[in-house]
């Protein structure tokens, strides 16, 4: 059985943050990566989403240009929209990450899916590794809600939607969070018939009801949004999806779409790694309970960082968390609590939505 | 002779700032306004400039849209560009100022041009006013450099350029500061043949030579900029201006333009008001020496604010200065020095240029 001092599971933003702190100071260090390199943010998250937003904004600006005295006309070349997205993503965003990964000695990276065997034992590709300290930086995966899960193989998520080669004629966007709003508005502006389906009526990052309702009002002026209700039937008929949705008012909508993209949140990948065998205390989501200021799970030599902790799925937070975890893994069994960044998130919808500081729900909890 | 406790000369941004502090606390107060209400920023400065920039950006985006997969074509309707500029300016920007002015009791506003008769005596429309405390918030006017001054009546400045009814075919922009760069780039992007002429080679807000040279390099990729030299001849022939410019390299350029807009700085309007009779100490520009933190001129009950002091010709600074001056006029002969805002200026060129904090020249002076 291989034994190492440090084991980092996941070579994304958080894992690279931890690696930057540990690499010079460890006696032995291994990294495990499942799936493609390049980070969620750069490959299938915020960055490609903004690239689609840019094209959509351009079309929208031309549509409204006569107000400014610039009378324009345009044709959207869907093939080129996606070709450019993939080209810029590869060269500018993913490319940068791959350069960072290339600098890591390749013999310390294991490609495979890790799972816990015991608190300090990980199995990967049939091999067991005994690790003194483990950093869980394994990220998250798109979550497909139950009413649609039987169609999972046919639906799009952010993992697949940026791989399209052309624009669809119509698309249903499931979710009203950041990626859903950005994608939905971009597709709509690029001429795709688009409907956004929510669940609870909650839209955007807001937790204050008045802000939610204003946000819905403003975005609904342009977009077809069904904010609350549930899918009562969903099936694929030939090349079309047929969705039946019962709204909060009890009304039933039946609509057909060429594509359905699910952007209704992500779930920690620790849920796929037999985390119960780690012996860590789990919260009601099944995710280890950890300290926000040290990233440590209880008193164990295990640290939970980045999207894997389901806290703030943002590039800058993931990198900060990776570094905090790396520093504290070096200090184990000591721990140095680090004051966290002021929460900051931006939705590149139009109008843009930014949240800075704690939201109203957190403030109520603190009070 | 009329006698008042407070006299505010200029009802622009700085004057309104001072008025907001004094109005409830004065025994008697008069305001003098020369020229149209509406503030330099809203009427002939940053705001209309940004409106032209927006139209130019739109044309530029469409030109480059095929990169993003949005193949567009457009026609610039110059008449509509200016119609919309004037409409939005009147309704959104100047309109707001006029509402604020309308709230001032009209009997305390005198329309006319003020000049000093003595330190505490002002003449306006043939009438003399004795004032205990005077706030100079009289703004600035475009400056036309000597080699072009004989053509002054035919040239454009920011006072006239936004009053055009259509785009010219060609334009010379004199200056490389904020309004020059914004206007020059906007006209160019709207299809007008445009040349920008500098004087000293200095471009943008930079005082660090490396930044200046990078800025010139970047903007010259798109724009025709002649950064240094002087006009050796300038005349109007029929509907065209003929300009002869000898560059820093000794090369002589002769070019014809339909319009010439001078945007090479502004001069304080105190220079037009027989300021020497105020008895205030003047600097080598002829502008009263004043305290940056109290706005007071020496120990006199006179305060110099906004563009009139030729310091930071920015809306937010002018308003802050007006308020500081108002507060200190109320305290006279006491003075309360106020910590000034961190300097902040943005050029809405593309790429945008922002300066925050002191520039290198100020830092060298402090050192």
XYZ file of C-alpha atoms in Angstrom:
734
model
C 0.000 0.000 0.000
C 1.323 3.366 -1.042
C 1.787 5.840 1.842
C 1.944 9.606 1.410
C 2.047 12.626 3.655
C -0.421 14.688 1.584
C -3.143 13.623 -0.789
C -5.075 16.238 -2.792
C -8.201 14.869 -4.443
C -9.104 17.085 -7.385
C -6.777 19.246 -9.494
C -9.190 22.101 -10.132
C -9.118 25.612 -8.736
C -9.211 24.541 -5.063
C -6.779 21.666 -5.566
C -4.298 23.922 -7.354
C -4.637 26.458 -4.508
C -3.781 23.763 -1.962
C -0.962 22.403 -4.132
C 0.617 25.877 -4.378
C 0.967 25.960 -0.584
C 2.040 22.358 0.041
C 4.314 21.485 -2.867
C 7.589 22.849 -1.521
C 7.001 21.771 2.054
C 5.819 18.181 1.825
C 7.877 15.006 2.123
C 5.496 13.220 -0.217
C 2.470 14.414 -2.122
C -0.004 12.831 -4.524
C -2.839 14.346 -6.540
C -5.808 12.455 -7.919
C -7.810 13.796 -10.831
C -11.043 12.339 -12.152
C -12.193 13.646 -15.521
C -10.662 16.310 -17.718
C -8.303 18.979 -16.410
C -9.227 22.640 -16.812
C -11.427 23.574 -13.797
C -15.207 23.787 -13.704
C -15.090 27.589 -13.992
C -13.054 27.602 -17.206
C -14.458 24.489 -18.889
C -18.149 24.288 -18.106
C -18.994 27.156 -15.757
C -18.766 30.903 -15.560
C -16.272 31.479 -18.338
C -17.984 29.748 -21.288
C -21.293 31.090 -19.994
C -19.958 34.649 -20.300
C -18.727 33.910 -23.800
C -22.253 32.996 -24.848
C -23.558 36.090 -23.020
C -21.234 38.314 -25.072
C -22.619 37.049 -28.372
C -26.181 37.455 -27.100
C -25.518 40.990 -25.903
C -24.157 41.917 -29.283
C -27.314 40.720 -31.052
C -29.432 42.558 -28.485
C -27.454 45.786 -28.950
C -27.932 45.699 -32.697
C -31.665 45.065 -32.195
C -31.831 48.258 -30.136
C -29.256 50.282 -32.043
C -31.702 52.437 -33.969
C -32.463 54.220 -30.706
C -28.840 55.398 -30.770
C -28.845 56.251 -34.467
C -27.081 53.075 -35.576
C -29.511 51.088 -37.711
C -28.204 47.557 -37.864
C -29.167 44.173 -39.093
C -27.521 40.866 -38.390
C -27.618 37.145 -38.831
C -26.543 34.883 -36.026
C -24.161 32.202 -37.247
C -24.760 29.589 -34.550
C -21.893 27.409 -35.765
C -19.492 30.321 -35.409
C -20.938 31.292 -31.994
C -19.962 27.873 -30.646
C -16.746 27.557 -32.652
C -15.518 30.848 -31.191
C -16.641 29.884 -27.689
C -14.685 26.634 -27.857
C -11.660 28.306 -29.455
C -11.433 31.162 -26.926
C -12.167 28.832 -24.045
C -9.403 26.446 -25.084
C -6.836 29.127 -25.849
C -7.546 31.721 -23.193
C -9.116 30.011 -20.205
C -8.597 26.261 -20.128
C -5.187 26.785 -21.724
C -4.003 28.783 -18.714
C -5.076 26.059 -16.319
C -3.424 23.335 -18.380
C -0.154 25.249 -18.283
C -0.369 25.281 -14.471
C -1.127 21.543 -14.446
C 1.775 20.853 -16.815
C 4.161 22.363 -14.290
C 3.226 19.675 -11.764
C 5.594 16.665 -11.923
C 3.423 14.224 -13.842
C 4.504 11.235 -11.711
C 2.626 12.602 -8.689
C -0.707 12.834 -10.539
C -2.985 9.787 -10.603
C -5.868 9.824 -13.090
C -8.880 8.033 -11.664
C -11.884 8.164 -9.381
C -11.126 8.188 -5.667
C -13.283 6.717 -2.916
C -12.839 6.350 0.801
C -11.957 2.977 2.298
C -11.315 4.354 5.789
C -10.676 7.742 7.353
C -7.158 7.956 5.991
C -7.360 5.418 3.190
C -8.348 6.117 -0.378
C -8.814 3.632 -3.190
C -8.171 4.665 -6.778
C -7.891 2.412 -9.847
C -7.874 -0.615 -7.521
C -4.910 0.689 -5.546
C -5.098 1.759 -1.893
C -3.304 4.837 -0.650
C -2.694 5.621 3.003
C -2.541 9.404 3.490
C -1.583 11.355 6.593
C -3.563 14.390 5.420
C -6.233 14.623 2.753
C -7.550 17.673 0.927
C -10.931 17.110 -0.657
C -11.029 19.435 -3.658
C -13.079 17.140 -5.824
C -15.596 19.711 -7.054
C -19.244 19.199 -7.878
C -21.449 17.860 -10.664
C -24.673 19.128 -12.196
C -27.735 17.981 -10.311
C -30.711 16.684 -12.241
C -33.907 16.951 -10.221
C -36.096 13.854 -9.836
C -38.925 14.739 -12.240
C -36.398 14.783 -15.094
C -33.868 12.211 -13.925
C -35.261 9.394 -16.070
C -34.218 11.456 -19.110
C -30.748 12.197 -17.716
C -28.884 10.683 -20.664
C -30.714 12.910 -23.144
C -30.681 16.219 -21.263
C -28.007 18.847 -21.435
C -26.164 20.242 -18.459
C -23.330 22.746 -18.352
C -21.072 19.741 -19.024
C -22.564 19.309 -22.506
C -24.248 22.561 -23.539
C -21.014 24.333 -24.475
C -20.085 21.397 -26.679
C -22.958 22.056 -29.093
C -21.930 22.787 -32.664
C -24.879 25.029 -33.463
C -27.760 26.814 -31.802
C -30.925 24.776 -31.278
C -34.271 26.143 -32.472
C -35.739 25.975 -29.015
C -34.519 25.289 -25.510
C -35.947 24.832 -22.052
C -33.677 26.075 -19.295
C -34.321 24.404 -15.950
C -33.322 26.657 -13.061
C -33.230 30.375 -12.253
C -29.749 30.658 -10.770
C -26.695 32.284 -12.281
C -25.916 29.840 -15.084
C -29.610 29.396 -15.927
C -30.209 33.154 -16.242
C -27.026 33.783 -18.200
C -27.638 30.889 -20.588
C -31.355 31.553 -20.920
C -30.910 35.215 -21.768
C -28.039 34.485 -24.161
C -29.972 31.792 -26.068
C -33.029 34.030 -26.239
C -30.998 36.941 -27.571
C -29.380 34.719 -30.166
C -32.826 33.951 -31.548
C -33.549 30.634 -29.836
C -37.118 30.170 -28.539
C -36.380 29.880 -24.823
C -38.396 29.191 -21.692
C -36.900 29.245 -18.202
C -38.537 27.014 -15.605
C -38.085 27.677 -11.894
C -39.220 25.582 -8.988
C -39.802 27.588 -5.838
C -40.258 30.985 -7.470
C -36.839 31.999 -6.236
C -34.784 33.806 -8.873
C -31.224 35.048 -8.882
C -29.138 35.272 -5.733
C -31.670 37.210 -3.716
C -33.037 35.993 -0.406
C -35.052 39.138 0.290
C -38.559 38.528 -1.105
C -38.979 42.088 -2.416
C -35.732 41.808 -4.387
C -36.761 38.450 -5.808
C -40.046 39.794 -7.005
C -38.446 42.884 -8.571
C -35.849 40.712 -10.282
C -38.534 38.457 -11.729
C -40.505 41.467 -12.945
C -37.503 43.057 -14.673
C -36.225 39.885 -16.354
C -39.723 38.758 -17.375
C -40.069 41.844 -19.558
C -37.675 40.206 -21.980
C -37.679 36.516 -21.105
C -40.313 33.802 -20.920
C -39.985 32.694 -17.293
C -42.231 30.238 -15.452
C -40.949 30.851 -11.941
C -42.679 28.227 -9.787
C -44.192 24.771 -10.072
C -43.048 21.286 -11.021
C -42.707 18.961 -13.958
C -45.592 16.513 -14.045
C -44.435 14.697 -17.186
C -41.368 14.789 -19.410
C -40.504 12.618 -22.381
C -38.546 12.603 -25.585
C -40.576 12.170 -28.788
C -38.297 11.830 -31.806
C -36.031 14.845 -31.820
C -38.205 16.877 -29.430
C -38.706 16.923 -25.702
C -42.248 17.275 -24.473
C -42.471 18.834 -21.024
C -45.560 19.110 -18.878
C -45.243 21.647 -16.089
C -47.817 22.474 -13.451
C -47.354 26.019 -12.264
C -47.785 27.385 -8.774
C -51.259 28.547 -9.846
C -52.265 24.998 -10.759
C -52.161 25.736 -14.482
C -50.656 22.991 -16.654
C -48.344 23.959 -19.516
C -47.301 21.494 -22.206
C -44.388 22.646 -24.350
C -41.988 21.121 -26.838
C -38.294 21.912 -27.068
C -35.397 20.716 -29.144
C -33.070 20.893 -26.134
C -33.477 20.880 -22.376
C -30.596 22.197 -20.303
C -30.656 21.562 -16.595
C -28.954 24.308 -14.603
C -30.596 23.816 -11.257
C -27.578 23.561 -9.051
C -24.700 21.208 -8.475
C -23.954 18.540 -5.883
C -20.661 17.854 -4.183
C -18.632 15.044 -5.694
C -17.865 13.762 -2.191
C -21.320 12.169 -2.451
C -19.852 9.778 -5.056
C -16.855 8.689 -2.973
C -18.304 6.586 -0.148
C -17.725 9.492 2.163
C -19.440 7.624 5.046
C -16.374 5.371 5.283
C -14.260 8.429 6.098
C -15.841 8.425 9.541
C -16.369 12.176 9.228
C -19.518 13.735 10.647
C -21.865 14.494 7.738
C -24.528 17.198 7.505
C -28.032 16.525 6.250
C -26.858 16.848 2.642
C -24.326 14.067 3.261
C -21.414 16.493 3.011
C -18.777 16.499 5.790
C -19.204 19.161 8.451
C -16.218 21.510 8.218
C -14.917 24.770 9.646
C -15.401 27.715 7.273
C -12.272 29.460 8.556
C -9.858 26.502 8.594
C -11.546 24.218 6.008
C -10.884 21.351 8.427
C -13.447 18.558 8.929
C -13.803 18.208 12.701
C -10.422 17.307 14.188
C -9.539 15.011 11.324
C -6.558 15.674 9.048
C -9.072 16.169 6.234
C -9.959 19.483 4.577
C -12.990 20.219 2.424
C -12.560 22.971 -0.172
C -13.990 24.588 -3.268
C -17.250 23.483 -4.889
C -16.995 20.174 -3.005
C -18.216 21.867 0.191
C -21.285 23.340 -1.567
C -20.685 26.707 0.101
C -19.665 29.436 -2.373
C -19.108 27.925 -5.825
C -16.950 30.767 -7.108
C -13.474 30.690 -8.595
C -11.940 33.181 -6.162
C -13.468 31.440 -3.144
C -12.316 28.015 -4.323
C -8.758 29.232 -4.776
C -8.766 30.972 -1.365
C -10.178 27.839 0.287
C -7.558 25.644 -1.345
C -4.803 27.852 0.026
C -6.312 27.966 3.515
C -6.647 24.170 3.486
C -3.068 23.751 2.288
C -1.728 26.017 5.012
C -3.702 24.245 7.720
C -2.780 20.800 6.463
C 0.856 21.863 6.893
C 0.106 23.038 10.448
C -1.872 19.918 11.491
C -2.815 19.277 14.308
C -2.692 23.045 14.819
C -5.184 25.151 12.846
C -5.105 28.791 11.917
C -8.555 30.246 11.310
C -8.497 32.672 8.387
C -10.882 35.567 8.015
C -12.806 34.869 4.836
C -13.278 37.218 1.907
C -16.363 39.410 1.840
C -18.875 37.347 -0.158
C -19.139 38.707 -3.690
C -20.980 37.266 -6.655
C -22.023 38.717 -9.995
C -24.625 37.454 -12.453
C -23.833 38.593 -15.975
C -27.481 38.837 -16.832
C -28.815 42.101 -18.252
C -29.330 43.968 -16.013
C -26.392 42.546 -14.127
C -26.992 41.409 -10.573
C -24.310 41.685 -7.921
C -24.421 40.603 -4.308
C -21.794 41.865 -1.898
C -21.691 40.814 1.742
C -23.995 38.507 3.628
C -27.495 37.897 2.377
C -30.574 38.550 4.477
C -30.967 34.881 5.450
C -27.432 34.703 6.839
C -27.969 37.931 8.744
C -31.179 36.595 10.282
C -29.336 33.410 11.301
C -26.537 35.444 12.924
C -29.056 37.577 14.800
C -26.102 98.994 -3.021
C -27.527 95.578 -2.255
C -25.938 93.842 0.739
C -26.056 90.104 1.348
C -24.529 87.631 3.745
C -23.739 84.992 1.116
C -23.153 85.285 -2.607
C -22.691 82.184 -4.747
C -21.372 82.908 -8.222
C -22.325 80.067 -10.537
C -25.284 77.703 -10.217
C -23.604 74.585 -11.581
C -22.521 71.476 -9.721
C -20.252 73.278 -7.238
C -22.666 76.171 -6.727
C -25.546 73.780 -6.053
C -23.349 71.906 -3.572
C -22.626 75.135 -1.699
C -26.273 76.210 -1.882
C -27.402 72.910 -0.337
C -25.314 73.676 2.769
C -26.032 77.386 3.114
C -29.657 77.787 2.129
C -31.285 76.984 5.470
C -28.702 78.773 7.564
C -28.195 82.130 5.904
C -29.827 85.450 6.730
C -29.591 86.483 3.083
C -28.310 84.685 0.027
C -27.979 85.504 -3.652
C -26.899 83.375 -6.598
C -25.562 84.715 -9.887
C -25.711 82.626 -13.044
C -24.109 83.520 -16.359
C -25.231 81.436 -19.329
C -27.573 78.466 -19.459
C -28.394 76.347 -16.431
C -27.668 72.640 -16.519
C -24.012 72.209 -15.422
C -20.984 71.716 -17.644
C -20.959 67.972 -16.959
C -24.556 67.433 -18.116
C -24.722 69.985 -20.929
C -21.375 70.056 -22.661
C -19.043 67.720 -20.805
C -18.813 64.135 -19.708
C -22.446 63.186 -20.140
C -23.065 64.101 -23.800
C -19.568 62.820 -24.578
C -20.523 59.389 -23.205
C -23.712 59.466 -25.253
C -21.693 59.851 -28.426
C -19.310 57.151 -27.185
C -22.232 54.722 -26.800
C -23.292 55.126 -30.416
C -19.688 54.737 -31.576
C -19.193 51.608 -29.504
C -22.277 50.072 -30.992
C -21.014 50.609 -34.541
C -17.628 49.222 -33.524
C -19.204 46.121 -31.947
C -21.167 45.368 -35.087
C -17.997 45.789 -37.166
C -16.332 43.138 -35.016
C -19.371 40.944 -34.376
C -18.480 38.236 -36.859
C -15.719 37.169 -34.483
C -18.485 36.284 -32.025
C -20.714 34.635 -34.631
C -23.025 37.625 -35.046
C -22.607 38.895 -38.618
C -23.992 42.385 -38.694
C -24.269 45.328 -40.967
C -25.407 48.836 -40.160
C -25.887 52.345 -41.345
C -25.150 55.262 -39.073
C -27.959 57.784 -39.100
C -26.030 60.868 -38.008
C -29.172 62.941 -37.614
C -30.606 60.380 -35.223
C -27.292 60.068 -33.349
C -27.483 63.763 -32.474
C -31.250 63.862 -32.049
C -31.064 61.094 -29.475
C -28.072 62.704 -27.751
C -29.962 65.968 -27.365
C -33.178 64.217 -26.328
C -31.571 62.000 -23.658
C -29.393 64.843 -22.457
C -32.379 67.149 -22.036
C -34.636 64.563 -20.437
C -32.253 62.564 -18.313
C -29.288 64.762 -17.416
C -29.940 68.461 -17.841
C -33.557 67.852 -16.823
C -32.462 66.648 -13.398
C -30.344 69.742 -12.844
C -33.114 72.067 -13.964
C -35.464 70.476 -11.446
C -32.939 71.236 -8.699
C -32.621 74.832 -9.957
C -36.403 75.213 -10.098
C -36.581 74.482 -6.387
C -34.483 77.560 -5.637
C -36.659 80.638 -4.932
C -36.330 82.429 -8.269
C -36.070 85.879 -6.631
C -32.631 85.046 -5.220
C -31.154 84.172 -8.627
C -29.641 86.933 -10.751
C -28.914 86.135 -14.400
C -25.823 87.952 -15.578
C -22.050 88.102 -15.685
C -20.320 88.942 -12.413
C -17.017 90.804 -11.992
C -15.104 91.990 -8.990
C -15.117 95.657 -8.030
C -13.357 95.120 -4.704
C -12.633 92.193 -2.391
C -16.200 91.970 -1.186
C -17.974 93.848 -3.980
C -19.358 92.303 -7.132
C -20.920 94.068 -10.083
C -23.582 92.335 -12.165
C -25.861 93.902 -14.797
C -24.627 97.338 -13.709
C -25.641 96.729 -10.091
C -23.158 96.467 -7.219
C -23.552 93.865 -4.497
C -21.701 93.936 -1.189
C -21.265 90.388 0.087
C -19.947 89.205 3.443
C -18.921 85.855 1.990
C -18.471 84.852 -1.629
C -18.349 81.387 -3.160
C -16.736 81.339 -6.574
C -18.333 78.420 -8.410
C -18.246 80.038 -11.809
C -16.838 77.073 -13.737
C -14.547 77.121 -16.737
C -14.654 77.681 -20.481
C -12.987 75.874 -23.369
C -9.512 77.145 -24.078
C -8.473 77.785 -27.667
C -4.707 77.717 -28.088
C -3.015 80.652 -29.826
C -2.218 79.086 -33.197
C -5.958 78.602 -33.768
C -7.404 81.543 -31.858
C -7.875 83.718 -34.955
C -10.415 81.140 -36.146
C -12.206 80.974 -32.782
C -15.601 81.953 -34.171
C -15.554 79.126 -36.700
C -14.161 76.316 -34.555
C -16.151 73.929 -32.465
C -15.648 73.341 -28.770
C -17.596 71.132 -26.400
C -20.012 74.080 -26.155
C -21.049 73.632 -29.797
C -20.120 70.126 -30.926
C -23.091 68.443 -29.245
C -25.399 70.920 -30.975
C -24.622 69.522 -34.426
C -27.573 68.107 -36.313
C -25.599 65.539 -38.265
C -22.182 63.944 -38.408
C -19.545 65.808 -40.425
C -17.572 63.957 -43.097
C -14.286 64.766 -41.444
C -13.119 66.272 -38.192
C -9.888 67.355 -36.559
C -9.857 66.908 -32.798
C -7.398 69.197 -31.045
C -6.210 67.693 -27.775
C -5.511 64.263 -26.314
C -7.275 64.568 -22.963
C -10.477 62.901 -21.852
C -13.011 64.736 -24.022
C -10.679 64.699 -27.029
C -10.134 60.946 -26.839
C -13.780 60.152 -26.202
C -15.004 62.413 -29.011
C -12.260 61.408 -31.422
C -12.859 57.698 -30.992
C -16.644 58.112 -31.169
C -16.530 60.168 -34.387
C -14.072 57.724 -35.931
C -16.265 54.759 -35.031
C -19.299 56.490 -36.471
C -17.532 56.674 -39.814
C -16.159 60.221 -39.707
C -12.610 60.673 -41.028
C -10.898 61.816 -37.841
C -7.426 63.007 -36.872
C -6.422 63.815 -33.305
C -3.691 66.417 -32.835
C -1.696 66.615 -29.619
C 0.849 69.174 -28.590
C 3.421 67.850 -26.157
C 2.995 64.153 -26.939
C 1.184 63.676 -23.666
C -1.919 61.533 -23.986
C -4.624 60.608 -21.494
C -4.265 61.225 -17.788
C -0.889 59.547 -17.427
C 2.113 61.345 -16.045
C 4.366 58.279 -16.092
C 6.207 58.301 -19.454
C 5.962 54.510 -19.947
C 2.180 54.628 -19.484
C 1.854 57.516 -21.917
C 3.785 55.690 -24.568
C 1.778 52.468 -24.092
C -1.464 54.426 -24.216
C -0.444 56.096 -27.477
C 0.561 52.761 -28.960
C -2.728 51.084 -28.054
C -5.005 53.909 -29.208
C -3.003 54.517 -32.395
C -3.858 51.015 -33.580
C -7.349 52.272 -34.268
C -7.064 56.059 -34.412
C -5.099 58.539 -36.488
C -3.198 60.418 -33.791
C -0.486 63.026 -34.337
C 0.751 63.289 -30.767
C 3.243 66.163 -30.791
C 3.973 69.341 -32.695
C 2.257 72.615 -33.434
C -0.013 74.300 -35.921
C 1.997 76.426 -38.318
C -0.990 77.613 -40.343
C -4.755 77.300 -40.095
C -7.436 78.825 -42.284
C -10.946 78.298 -43.465
C -11.411 77.890 -47.237
C -15.075 77.742 -48.169
C -16.621 74.975 -46.101
C -13.300 73.347 -45.243
C -10.592 74.063 -42.727
C -7.037 73.705 -43.935
C -4.609 72.918 -41.142
C -0.851 72.863 -41.380
C 0.832 71.020 -38.550
C 4.548 70.573 -37.986
C 5.177 67.402 -36.025
C 7.795 66.782 -33.368
C 9.914 65.154 -36.092
C 9.848 68.337 -38.165
C 7.498 66.814 -40.743
C 4.796 69.151 -42.041
C 1.286 67.790 -42.531
C -1.383 69.692 -44.450
C -4.905 68.334 -44.006
C -8.418 69.480 -44.711
C -11.385 68.941 -42.432
C -15.030 69.879 -42.450
C -14.959 70.515 -38.706
C -12.313 71.319 -36.126
C -13.178 70.699 -32.490
C -10.873 72.116 -29.858
C -10.746 70.002 -26.715
C -7.404 71.080 -25.346
C -8.418 72.006 -21.846
C -10.501 74.632 -20.141
C -9.686 77.816 -18.271
C -11.248 79.105 -15.108
C -13.977 81.686 -15.598
C -12.502 83.739 -12.752
C -10.081 84.967 -15.433
C -13.019 86.856 -16.999
C -14.141 88.573 -13.800
C -11.432 91.123 -13.045
C -10.232 88.855 -10.298
C -7.238 91.123 -9.581
C -9.652 93.617 -8.000
C -10.573 90.987 -5.408
C -7.183 91.612 -3.809
C -6.697 87.852 -3.537
C -3.272 86.389 -4.089
C -3.166 84.831 -7.565
C -1.028 81.950 -8.811
C 0.879 82.064 -12.095
C -2.245 81.062 -14.009
C -4.044 84.082 -12.580
C -6.288 81.912 -10.425
C -6.627 82.703 -6.696
C -4.447 80.651 -4.389
C -6.758 78.541 -2.216
C -6.649 75.781 0.353
C -7.531 72.361 -1.073
C -9.057 71.179 2.205
C -11.136 74.249 3.101
C -11.598 75.800 -0.393
C -10.820 79.168 1.236
C -8.701 81.783 -0.585
C -6.107 82.909 1.956
C -7.894 84.371 4.977
C -10.543 86.053 2.873
C -14.229 85.146 3.146
C -13.976 83.876 -0.431
C -14.062 80.226 -1.510
C -12.977 78.800 -4.858
C -14.720 75.609 -5.954
C -15.398 73.269 -8.842
C -13.922 73.743 -12.302
C -13.192 77.385 -11.446
C -10.146 76.325 -9.421
C -8.738 74.273 -12.341
C -7.938 71.415 -9.995
C -10.054 68.301 -10.627
C -12.736 69.082 -13.209
C -14.996 66.193 -12.232
C -18.642 66.222 -11.206
C -18.142 64.427 -7.889
C -15.216 66.667 -6.936
C -17.103 69.837 -7.842
C -20.071 68.829 -5.716
C -17.828 67.865 -2.778
C -15.932 71.159 -3.080
C -19.150 73.151 -3.153
C -20.303 71.509 0.063
C -16.937 72.023 1.782
C -16.983 75.686 0.742
C -20.560 76.111 1.946
C -19.752 74.601 5.325
C -16.656 76.742 5.769
C -18.405 79.919 4.666
C -20.896 79.241 7.447
C -18.023 78.803 9.935
C -16.070 81.902 8.811
C -13.635 83.076 10.200
C -13.133 79.518 11.497
C -12.252 76.866 8.923
C -12.612 73.110 9.060
C -10.185 71.296 6.757
C -11.865 68.304 5.128
C -10.027 65.206 4.006
C -10.537 65.076 0.244
C -11.791 62.119 -1.743
C -9.257 59.742 -3.236
C -8.714 61.134 -6.757
C -10.588 59.046 -9.291
C -11.089 59.686 -12.975
C -12.236 57.484 -15.845
C -11.814 58.001 -19.576
C -14.529 56.185 -21.501
C -12.207 55.503 -24.367
C -11.774 51.909 -25.553
C -9.846 50.529 -23.784
C -11.084 52.548 -20.860
C -8.506 54.374 -18.794
C -8.936 54.864 -15.072
C -6.681 56.677 -12.634
C -7.157 56.152 -8.920
C -5.055 57.950 -6.327
C -2.282 60.428 -6.832
C -0.347 60.468 -10.078
C 3.405 60.041 -10.261
C 4.057 63.781 -10.565
C 2.148 64.533 -7.347
C 3.972 61.744 -5.548
C 7.336 63.110 -6.660
C 6.317 66.575 -5.428
C 5.284 65.149 -2.038
C 8.538 63.244 -1.735
